[in-house]
Structure formats: structure tokens, C-alpha cells
Short mmCIF file of C-alpha atoms and ligand atoms in Angstrom, two decimals:
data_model
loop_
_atom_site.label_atom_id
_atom_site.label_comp_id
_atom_site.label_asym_id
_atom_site.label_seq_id
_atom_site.Cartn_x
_atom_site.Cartn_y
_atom_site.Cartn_z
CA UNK A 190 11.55 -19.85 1.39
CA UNK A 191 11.13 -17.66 4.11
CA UNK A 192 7.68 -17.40 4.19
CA UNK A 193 5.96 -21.11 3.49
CA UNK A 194 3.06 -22.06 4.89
CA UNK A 195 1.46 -18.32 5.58
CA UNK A 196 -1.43 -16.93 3.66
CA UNK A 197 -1.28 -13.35 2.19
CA UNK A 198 -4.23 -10.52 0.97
CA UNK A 199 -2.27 -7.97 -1.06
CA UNK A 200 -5.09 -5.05 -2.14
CA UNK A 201 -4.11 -3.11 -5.28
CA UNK A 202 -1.98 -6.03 -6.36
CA UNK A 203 -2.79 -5.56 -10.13
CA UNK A 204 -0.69 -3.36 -10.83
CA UNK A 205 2.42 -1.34 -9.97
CA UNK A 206 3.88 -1.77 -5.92
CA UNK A 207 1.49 -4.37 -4.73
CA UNK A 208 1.83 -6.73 -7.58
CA UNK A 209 5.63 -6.75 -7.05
CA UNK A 210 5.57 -7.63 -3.47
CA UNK A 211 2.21 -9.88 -4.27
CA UNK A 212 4.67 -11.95 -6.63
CA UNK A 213 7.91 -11.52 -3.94
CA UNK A 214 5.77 -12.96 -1.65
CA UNK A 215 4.49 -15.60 -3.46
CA UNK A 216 7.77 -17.23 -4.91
CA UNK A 217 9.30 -17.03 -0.91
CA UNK A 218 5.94 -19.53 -0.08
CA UNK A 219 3.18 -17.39 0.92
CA UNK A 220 -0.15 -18.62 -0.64
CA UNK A 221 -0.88 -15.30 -1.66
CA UNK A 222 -4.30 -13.14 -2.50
CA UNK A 223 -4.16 -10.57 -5.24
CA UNK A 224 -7.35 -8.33 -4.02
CA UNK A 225 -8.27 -5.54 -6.54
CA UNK A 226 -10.85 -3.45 -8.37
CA UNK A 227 -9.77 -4.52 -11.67
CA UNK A 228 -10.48 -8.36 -11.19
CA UNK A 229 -9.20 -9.55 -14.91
CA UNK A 230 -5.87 -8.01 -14.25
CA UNK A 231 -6.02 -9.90 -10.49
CA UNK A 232 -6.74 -12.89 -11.90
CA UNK A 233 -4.04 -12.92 -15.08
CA UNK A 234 -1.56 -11.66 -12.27
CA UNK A 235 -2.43 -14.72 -9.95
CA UNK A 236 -2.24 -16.91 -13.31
CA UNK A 237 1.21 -15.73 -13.63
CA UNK A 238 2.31 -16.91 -10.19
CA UNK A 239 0.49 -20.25 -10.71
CA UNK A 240 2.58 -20.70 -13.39
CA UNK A 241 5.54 -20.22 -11.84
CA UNK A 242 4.46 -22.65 -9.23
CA UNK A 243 2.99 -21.00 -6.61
CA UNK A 244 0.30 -20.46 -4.53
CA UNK A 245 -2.62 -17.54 -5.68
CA UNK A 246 -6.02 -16.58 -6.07
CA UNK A 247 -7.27 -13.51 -7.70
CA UNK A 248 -10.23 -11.60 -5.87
CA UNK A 249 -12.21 -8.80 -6.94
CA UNK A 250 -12.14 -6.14 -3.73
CA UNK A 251 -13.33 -2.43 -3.72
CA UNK A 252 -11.66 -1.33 -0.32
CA UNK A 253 -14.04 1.39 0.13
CA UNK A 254 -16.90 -0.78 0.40
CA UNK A 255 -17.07 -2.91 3.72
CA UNK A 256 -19.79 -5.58 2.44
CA UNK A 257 -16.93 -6.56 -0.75
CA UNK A 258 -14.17 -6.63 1.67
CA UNK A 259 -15.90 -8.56 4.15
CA UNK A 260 -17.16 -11.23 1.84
CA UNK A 261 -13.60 -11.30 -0.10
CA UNK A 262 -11.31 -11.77 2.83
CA UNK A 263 -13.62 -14.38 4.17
CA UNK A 264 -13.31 -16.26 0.86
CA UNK A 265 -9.38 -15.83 1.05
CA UNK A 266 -9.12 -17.10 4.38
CA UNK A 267 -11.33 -20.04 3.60
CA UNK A 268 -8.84 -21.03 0.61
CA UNK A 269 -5.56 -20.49 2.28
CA UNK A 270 -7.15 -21.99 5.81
CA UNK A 271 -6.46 -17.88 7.74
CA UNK A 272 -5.00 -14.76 7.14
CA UNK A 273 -1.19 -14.44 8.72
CA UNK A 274 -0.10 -10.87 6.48
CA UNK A 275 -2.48 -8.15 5.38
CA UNK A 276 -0.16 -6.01 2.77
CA UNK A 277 -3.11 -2.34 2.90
CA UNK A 278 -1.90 -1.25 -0.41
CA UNK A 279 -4.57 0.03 -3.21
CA UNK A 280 -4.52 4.01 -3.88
CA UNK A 281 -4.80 6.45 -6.01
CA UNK A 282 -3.81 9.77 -6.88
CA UNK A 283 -5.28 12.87 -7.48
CA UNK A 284 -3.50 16.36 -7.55
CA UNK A 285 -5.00 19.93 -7.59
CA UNK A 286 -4.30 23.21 -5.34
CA UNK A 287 -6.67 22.97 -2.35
CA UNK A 288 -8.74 25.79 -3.37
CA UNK A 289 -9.61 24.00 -6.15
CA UNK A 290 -9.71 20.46 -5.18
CA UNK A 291 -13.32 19.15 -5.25
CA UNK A 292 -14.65 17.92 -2.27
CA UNK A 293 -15.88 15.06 -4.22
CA UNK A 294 -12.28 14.17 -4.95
CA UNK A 295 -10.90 14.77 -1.42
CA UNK A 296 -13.84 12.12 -0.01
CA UNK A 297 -12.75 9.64 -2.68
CA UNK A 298 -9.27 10.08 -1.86
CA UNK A 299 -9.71 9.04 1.94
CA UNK A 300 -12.50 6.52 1.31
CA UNK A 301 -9.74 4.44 -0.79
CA UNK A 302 -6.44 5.40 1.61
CA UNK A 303 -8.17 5.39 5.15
CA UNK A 304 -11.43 3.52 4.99
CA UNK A 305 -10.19 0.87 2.84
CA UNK A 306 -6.71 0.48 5.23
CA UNK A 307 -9.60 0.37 8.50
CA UNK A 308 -11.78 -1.94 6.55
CA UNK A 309 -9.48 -4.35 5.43
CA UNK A 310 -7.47 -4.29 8.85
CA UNK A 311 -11.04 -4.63 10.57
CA UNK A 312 -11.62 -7.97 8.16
CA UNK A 313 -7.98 -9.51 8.34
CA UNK A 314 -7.64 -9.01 11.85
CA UNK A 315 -10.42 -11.17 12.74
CA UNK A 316 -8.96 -14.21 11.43
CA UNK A 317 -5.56 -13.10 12.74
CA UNK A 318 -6.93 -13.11 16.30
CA UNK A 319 -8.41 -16.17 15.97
CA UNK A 320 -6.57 -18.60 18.49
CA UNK A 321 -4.12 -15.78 18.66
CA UNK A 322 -2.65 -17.08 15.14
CA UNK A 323 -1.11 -13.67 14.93
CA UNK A 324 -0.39 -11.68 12.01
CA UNK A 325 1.73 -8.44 10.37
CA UNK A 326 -0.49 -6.01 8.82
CA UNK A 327 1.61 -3.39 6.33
CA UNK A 328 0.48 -0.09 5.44
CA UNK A 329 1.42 1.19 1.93
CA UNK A 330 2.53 5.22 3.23
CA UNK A 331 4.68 7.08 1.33
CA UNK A 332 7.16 9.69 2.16
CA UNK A 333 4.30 11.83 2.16
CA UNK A 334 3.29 10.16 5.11
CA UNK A 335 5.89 12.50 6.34
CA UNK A 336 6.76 15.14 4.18
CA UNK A 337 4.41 17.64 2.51
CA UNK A 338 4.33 18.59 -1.22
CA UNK A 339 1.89 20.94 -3.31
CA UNK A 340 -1.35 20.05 -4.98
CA UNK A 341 -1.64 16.90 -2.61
CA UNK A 342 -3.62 17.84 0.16
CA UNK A 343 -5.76 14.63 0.37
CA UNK A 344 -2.86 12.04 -0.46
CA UNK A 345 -0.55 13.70 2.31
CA UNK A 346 -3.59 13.75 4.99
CA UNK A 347 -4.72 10.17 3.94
CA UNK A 348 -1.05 9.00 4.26
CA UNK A 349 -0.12 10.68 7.37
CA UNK A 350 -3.35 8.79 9.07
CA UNK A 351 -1.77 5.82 8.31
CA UNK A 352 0.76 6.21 10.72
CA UNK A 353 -1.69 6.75 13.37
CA UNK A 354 -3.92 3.59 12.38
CA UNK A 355 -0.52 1.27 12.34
CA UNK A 356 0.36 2.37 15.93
CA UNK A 357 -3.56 1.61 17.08
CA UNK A 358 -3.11 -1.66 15.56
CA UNK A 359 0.51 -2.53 16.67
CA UNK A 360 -0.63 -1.35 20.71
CA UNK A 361 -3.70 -3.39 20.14
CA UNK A 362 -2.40 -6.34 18.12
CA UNK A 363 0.22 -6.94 20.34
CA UNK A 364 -1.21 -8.87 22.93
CA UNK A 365 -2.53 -11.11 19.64
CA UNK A 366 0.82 -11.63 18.54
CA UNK A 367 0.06 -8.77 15.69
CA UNK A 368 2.36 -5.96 14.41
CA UNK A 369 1.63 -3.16 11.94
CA UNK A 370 3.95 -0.89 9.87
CA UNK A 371 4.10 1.56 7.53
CA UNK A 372 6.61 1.42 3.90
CA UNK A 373 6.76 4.92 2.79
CA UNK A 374 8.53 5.15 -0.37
CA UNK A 375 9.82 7.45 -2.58
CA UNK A 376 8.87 8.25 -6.55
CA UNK A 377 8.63 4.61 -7.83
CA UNK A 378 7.43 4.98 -11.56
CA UNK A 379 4.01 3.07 -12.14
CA UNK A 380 1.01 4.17 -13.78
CA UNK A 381 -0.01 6.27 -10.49
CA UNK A 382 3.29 8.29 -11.00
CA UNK A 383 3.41 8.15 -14.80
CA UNK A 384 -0.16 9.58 -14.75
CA UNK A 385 0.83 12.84 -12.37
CA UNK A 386 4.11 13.65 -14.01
CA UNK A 387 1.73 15.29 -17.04
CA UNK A 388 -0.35 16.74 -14.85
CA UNK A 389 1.85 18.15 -12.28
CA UNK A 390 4.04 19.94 -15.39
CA UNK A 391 0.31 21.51 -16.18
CA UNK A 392 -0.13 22.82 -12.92
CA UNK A 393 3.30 23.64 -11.70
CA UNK A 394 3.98 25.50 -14.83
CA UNK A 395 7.16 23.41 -15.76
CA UNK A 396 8.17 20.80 -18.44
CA UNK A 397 7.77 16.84 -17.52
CA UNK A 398 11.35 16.50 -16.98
CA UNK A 399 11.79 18.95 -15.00
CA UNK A 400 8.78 17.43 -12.35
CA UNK A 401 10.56 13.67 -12.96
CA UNK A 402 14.55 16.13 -12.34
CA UNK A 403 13.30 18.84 -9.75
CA UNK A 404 10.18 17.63 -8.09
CA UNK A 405 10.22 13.73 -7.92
CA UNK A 406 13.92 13.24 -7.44
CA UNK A 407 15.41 16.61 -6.43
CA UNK A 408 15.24 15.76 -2.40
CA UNK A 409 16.75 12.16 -3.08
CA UNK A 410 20.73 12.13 -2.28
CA UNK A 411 21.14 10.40 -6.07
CA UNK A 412 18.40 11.26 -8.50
CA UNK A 413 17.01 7.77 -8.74
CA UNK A 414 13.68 6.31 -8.65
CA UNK A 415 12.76 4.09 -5.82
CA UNK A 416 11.73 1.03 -7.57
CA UNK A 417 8.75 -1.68 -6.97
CA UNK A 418 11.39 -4.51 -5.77
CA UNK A 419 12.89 -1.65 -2.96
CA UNK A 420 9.77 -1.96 -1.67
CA UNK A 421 8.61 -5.47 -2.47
CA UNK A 422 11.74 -6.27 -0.43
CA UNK A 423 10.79 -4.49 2.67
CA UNK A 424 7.59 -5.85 2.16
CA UNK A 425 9.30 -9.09 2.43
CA UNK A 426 11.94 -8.62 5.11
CA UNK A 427 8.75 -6.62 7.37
CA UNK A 428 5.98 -9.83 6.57
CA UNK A 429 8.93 -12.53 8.03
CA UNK A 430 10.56 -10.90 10.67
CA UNK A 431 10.25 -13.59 13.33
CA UNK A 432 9.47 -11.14 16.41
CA UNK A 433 7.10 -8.40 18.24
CA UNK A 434 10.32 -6.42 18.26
CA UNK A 435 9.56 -4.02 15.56
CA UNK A 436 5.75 -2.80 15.49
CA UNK A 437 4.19 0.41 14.84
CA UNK A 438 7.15 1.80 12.90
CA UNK A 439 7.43 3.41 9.64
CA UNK A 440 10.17 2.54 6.87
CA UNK A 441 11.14 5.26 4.76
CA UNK A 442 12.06 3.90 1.58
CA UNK A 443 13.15 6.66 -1.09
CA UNK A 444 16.90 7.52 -1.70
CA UNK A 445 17.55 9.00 1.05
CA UNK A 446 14.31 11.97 0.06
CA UNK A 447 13.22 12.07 3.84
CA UNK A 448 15.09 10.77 6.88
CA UNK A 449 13.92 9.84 10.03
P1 NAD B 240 -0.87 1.60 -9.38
O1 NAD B 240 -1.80 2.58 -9.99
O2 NAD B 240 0.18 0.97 -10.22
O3 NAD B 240 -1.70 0.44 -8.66
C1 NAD B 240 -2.78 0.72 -7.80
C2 NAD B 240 -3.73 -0.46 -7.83
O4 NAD B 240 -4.77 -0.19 -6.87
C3 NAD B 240 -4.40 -0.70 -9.18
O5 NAD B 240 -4.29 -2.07 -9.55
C4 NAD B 240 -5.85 -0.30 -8.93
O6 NAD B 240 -6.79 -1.07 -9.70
C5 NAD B 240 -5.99 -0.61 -7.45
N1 NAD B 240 -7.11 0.11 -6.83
C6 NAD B 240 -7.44 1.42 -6.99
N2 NAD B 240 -8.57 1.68 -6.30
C7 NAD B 240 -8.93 0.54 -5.68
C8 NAD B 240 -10.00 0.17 -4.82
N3 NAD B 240 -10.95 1.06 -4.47
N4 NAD B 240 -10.08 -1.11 -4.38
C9 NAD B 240 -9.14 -2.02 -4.74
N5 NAD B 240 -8.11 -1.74 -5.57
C10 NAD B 240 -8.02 -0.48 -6.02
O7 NAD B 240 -0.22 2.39 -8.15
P2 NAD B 240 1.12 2.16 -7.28
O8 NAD B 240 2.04 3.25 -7.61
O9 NAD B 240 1.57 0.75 -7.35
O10 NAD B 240 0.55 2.51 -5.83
C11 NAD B 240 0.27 1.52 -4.85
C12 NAD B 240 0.32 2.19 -3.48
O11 NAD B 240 1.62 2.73 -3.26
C13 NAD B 240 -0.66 3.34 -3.30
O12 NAD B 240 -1.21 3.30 -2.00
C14 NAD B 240 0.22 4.56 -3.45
O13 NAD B 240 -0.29 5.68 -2.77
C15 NAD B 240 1.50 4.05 -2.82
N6 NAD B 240 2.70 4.79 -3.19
C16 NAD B 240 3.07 4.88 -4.48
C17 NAD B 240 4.23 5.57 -4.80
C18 NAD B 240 4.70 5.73 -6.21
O14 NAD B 240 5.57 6.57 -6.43
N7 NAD B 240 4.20 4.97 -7.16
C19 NAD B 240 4.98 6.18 -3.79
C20 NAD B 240 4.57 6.05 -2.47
C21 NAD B 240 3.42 5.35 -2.19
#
């Protein structure tokens, strides 16, 4: 159990990448919090850790709205007694060509990415400071935290920020025992994926497989999806490294799609 005795907020852990590394997290120890919009599906994914014998709460969190996170993470860390890993990881995706992308939609986008990741840094870090407890606070990037593709405009701004905000926090945290990073990974097929693969053929003028064939996979060096325990893993390996010695860095986690 490499991770007993911490305490863990995973946003967006109903579904998809964050309730993989949620439940990775869990069975290594962690007493772990599965913050989401959709608090039924938090709550039947924290029942399924309980019953495996672990530690979880489910709690209902809208990252874009600073009074919810507040008040969550403040329940949390009265529960599990702090806050030692803050896994940033709800998001959503929304694709058009900019001249056509609503500005309604490109405010939504960075309200979840980059004022949810500041807000729920902003909460967790409080507790994490606290008698310089210390902490690791993971960013969920992407490879378009690197890279640029069509018809993504917000998703590829919002994710490149997070680069920026994990290096603030990993010069700032340091001194508080505190490092940041960013997991950016490749295609991993959940319903955020599953949902554009549709709606990228519409656009792009192309069947489905050839997005999934060409547009998902074609960069990759063997035309495989990254999956949720690639990243879970990371998650994992990132949450107990014992040291300051990596902060402010950014894993690239996609077949081999973008190297750094
Ligand atoms: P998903 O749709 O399976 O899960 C996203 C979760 O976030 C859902 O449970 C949803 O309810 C929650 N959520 C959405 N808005 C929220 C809000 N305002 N407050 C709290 N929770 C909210 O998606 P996923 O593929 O698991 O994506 C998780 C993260 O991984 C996202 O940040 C996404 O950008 C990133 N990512 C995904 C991929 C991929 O290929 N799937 C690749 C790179 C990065």
C-alpha cells in the first residue's frame, strides 16, 4: 500500500480517467474523495470502493463555482483529518472551428479547465500548507497541452494554461513541501472521447473510423488507445513519489503521439 494514511479529492471522478485513478488510489490506502457534478454517480462510485474495503466519500462539486468548492473540500478535509493529493481532473469537451465556436462555449470551456484547476488548488492548498503537511497537486492536461489539433481552440488554450498554473504552484509550493504536475494523455476512450468521435466525422468530413484510425491514433507510434489505468498509474506513481525532486513537470502519456 503505497499510499496509506493520505487523504485524496479526485474532481470528475464519476466517470471515465478520474474514477480510475480515484479507485487506484483508493485500493493503494488513500482515503479518497470522489468530487463531481453528477453526485449519484459519486456516491455509487465511492459505494463501490467501500465495498471493496476502502476508504471514500462521494461529494457533489461544481469546479466552476468557488462557494461549492470551498464548502466541499472543507467537508473532505474534515472527514479524512487534511488534504495530502489534489488529483484537478473534471472537463469537458466541446469542438467547433473557431469562427464558429460560441463565445458562450469558449467561457464554459475555461471556467471548468482553468477556474475550476485555480479554485480547487486555491481550496486544497490551504489545508496542505497547514503546518507545512505538504501535498502533490496533479493537473489532468492532455497532449493538447502541447500539441494543437482543429476545432479545439478552447480545450488546447485551457490545457496549455495548465502547464503554467502547475509551475506557479510547484515554485510556490515548494517551500510547503508541495509539488504540482501535469498527466497529458493521449486518446483514452470514455464518454468525453466517445461523444467527439461523431462529431468530429461531421465536421471533418470523414467516417468515424477514420477520426478513431487517422485523427485519434494516427500520431501514436502503434495505433492504440491510451487507456484509464496508463494514466491512473501515473497518477499513482506521481501522488507517492517520496521527494521535491520532480515538480512542475508534465508527463506525456499517449503512445508515443507527442514527445518531449
Ligand atoms: P468523462 O466525461 O468520462 O468524465 C468527466 C467527469 O467530469 C464526469 O464525471 C463529469 O460529471 C465531470 N464534470 C464535468 N463538469 C464538471 C464540473 N463543472 N464540476 C465537477 N465535475 C464535472 O471524461 P474523461 O475522458 O475521463 O476526462 C477527464 C479529464 O481528462 C478531462 O479533464 C479531460 O480533458 C482529460 N483528458 C481526457 C482525454 C481522453 O481522451 N478521454 C485525453 C486527455 C485528457
Amino acid at each position: 500500500m503505497k499510499l496509506q494514511g493520505k487523504s485524496a479529492i479526485v474532481t470528475g471522478a464519476a466517470s471515465g480517467i478520474g474514477r480510475a485513478i480515484a479507485e487506484l488510489l483508493a485500493a493503494e490506502g488513500a482515503a479518497v474523495a470522489i468530487a463531481d457534478l453528477n453526485e449519484d454517480a459519486a456516491a455509487s462510485v465511492a459505494r463501490g470502493i467501500e465495498a471493496k474495503g476502502g476508504i471514500a466519500m462521494g461529494v457533489a462539486m461544481d469546479v466552476t463555482n468557488e462557494q461549492a468548492v470551498d464548502t466541499a473540500t472543507e467537508r473532505v478535509a474534515e472527514r479524512f483529518g487534511g488534504v495530502d493529493i489534489l488529483v484537478s481532473n473534471a472537463g469537458i469537451q466541446i469542438v467547433n472551428p473557431i469562427h464558429e465556436y460560441s463565445f458562450a462555449h469558449w467561457k464554459r470551456m475555461q471556467s471548468i479547465h482553468l477556474d475550476g484547476a485555480f479554485l480547487t488548488t486555491r481550496a486544497a492548498l490551504r489545508h496542505m500548507y497547514r503546518d507545512n503537511r505538504g501535498g502533490t497537486v496533479i493537473y489532468m492536461g492532455s497532449v493538447h497541452s502541447h500539441e494543437a489539433s482543429p476545432l479545439k481552440c478552447a480545450y488546447v488554450a485551457a490545457k496549455h494554461g495548465l502547464l503554467g498554473l502547475a509551475r506557479v504552484v510547484a515554485k510556490e509550493g515548494g517551500e510547503h513541501n508541495v509539488r504540482s504536475h501535469v498527466i497529458c494523455p493521449g486518446f483514452v476512450r470514455t464518454p468525453l472521447v466517445d461523444k467527439q468521435i461523431p462529431e468530429q466525422a461531421r465536421e471533418l468530413g470523414i467516417t468515424e473510423e477514420e477520426v478513431v484510425r487517422r485523427v485519434m491514433l494516427g500520431g501514436t507510434v502503434d495505433g492504440v488507445f491510451t487507456t484509464v489505468d496508463d494514466v491512473a498509474q501515473t497518477a499513482l506513481f506521481l501522488s507517492a513519489f517520496p521527494s521535491n525532486a520532480l515538480t512542475g513537470q508534465s508527463f506525456v502519456v499517449s503512445h508515443g503521439w507527442f514527445m518531449q
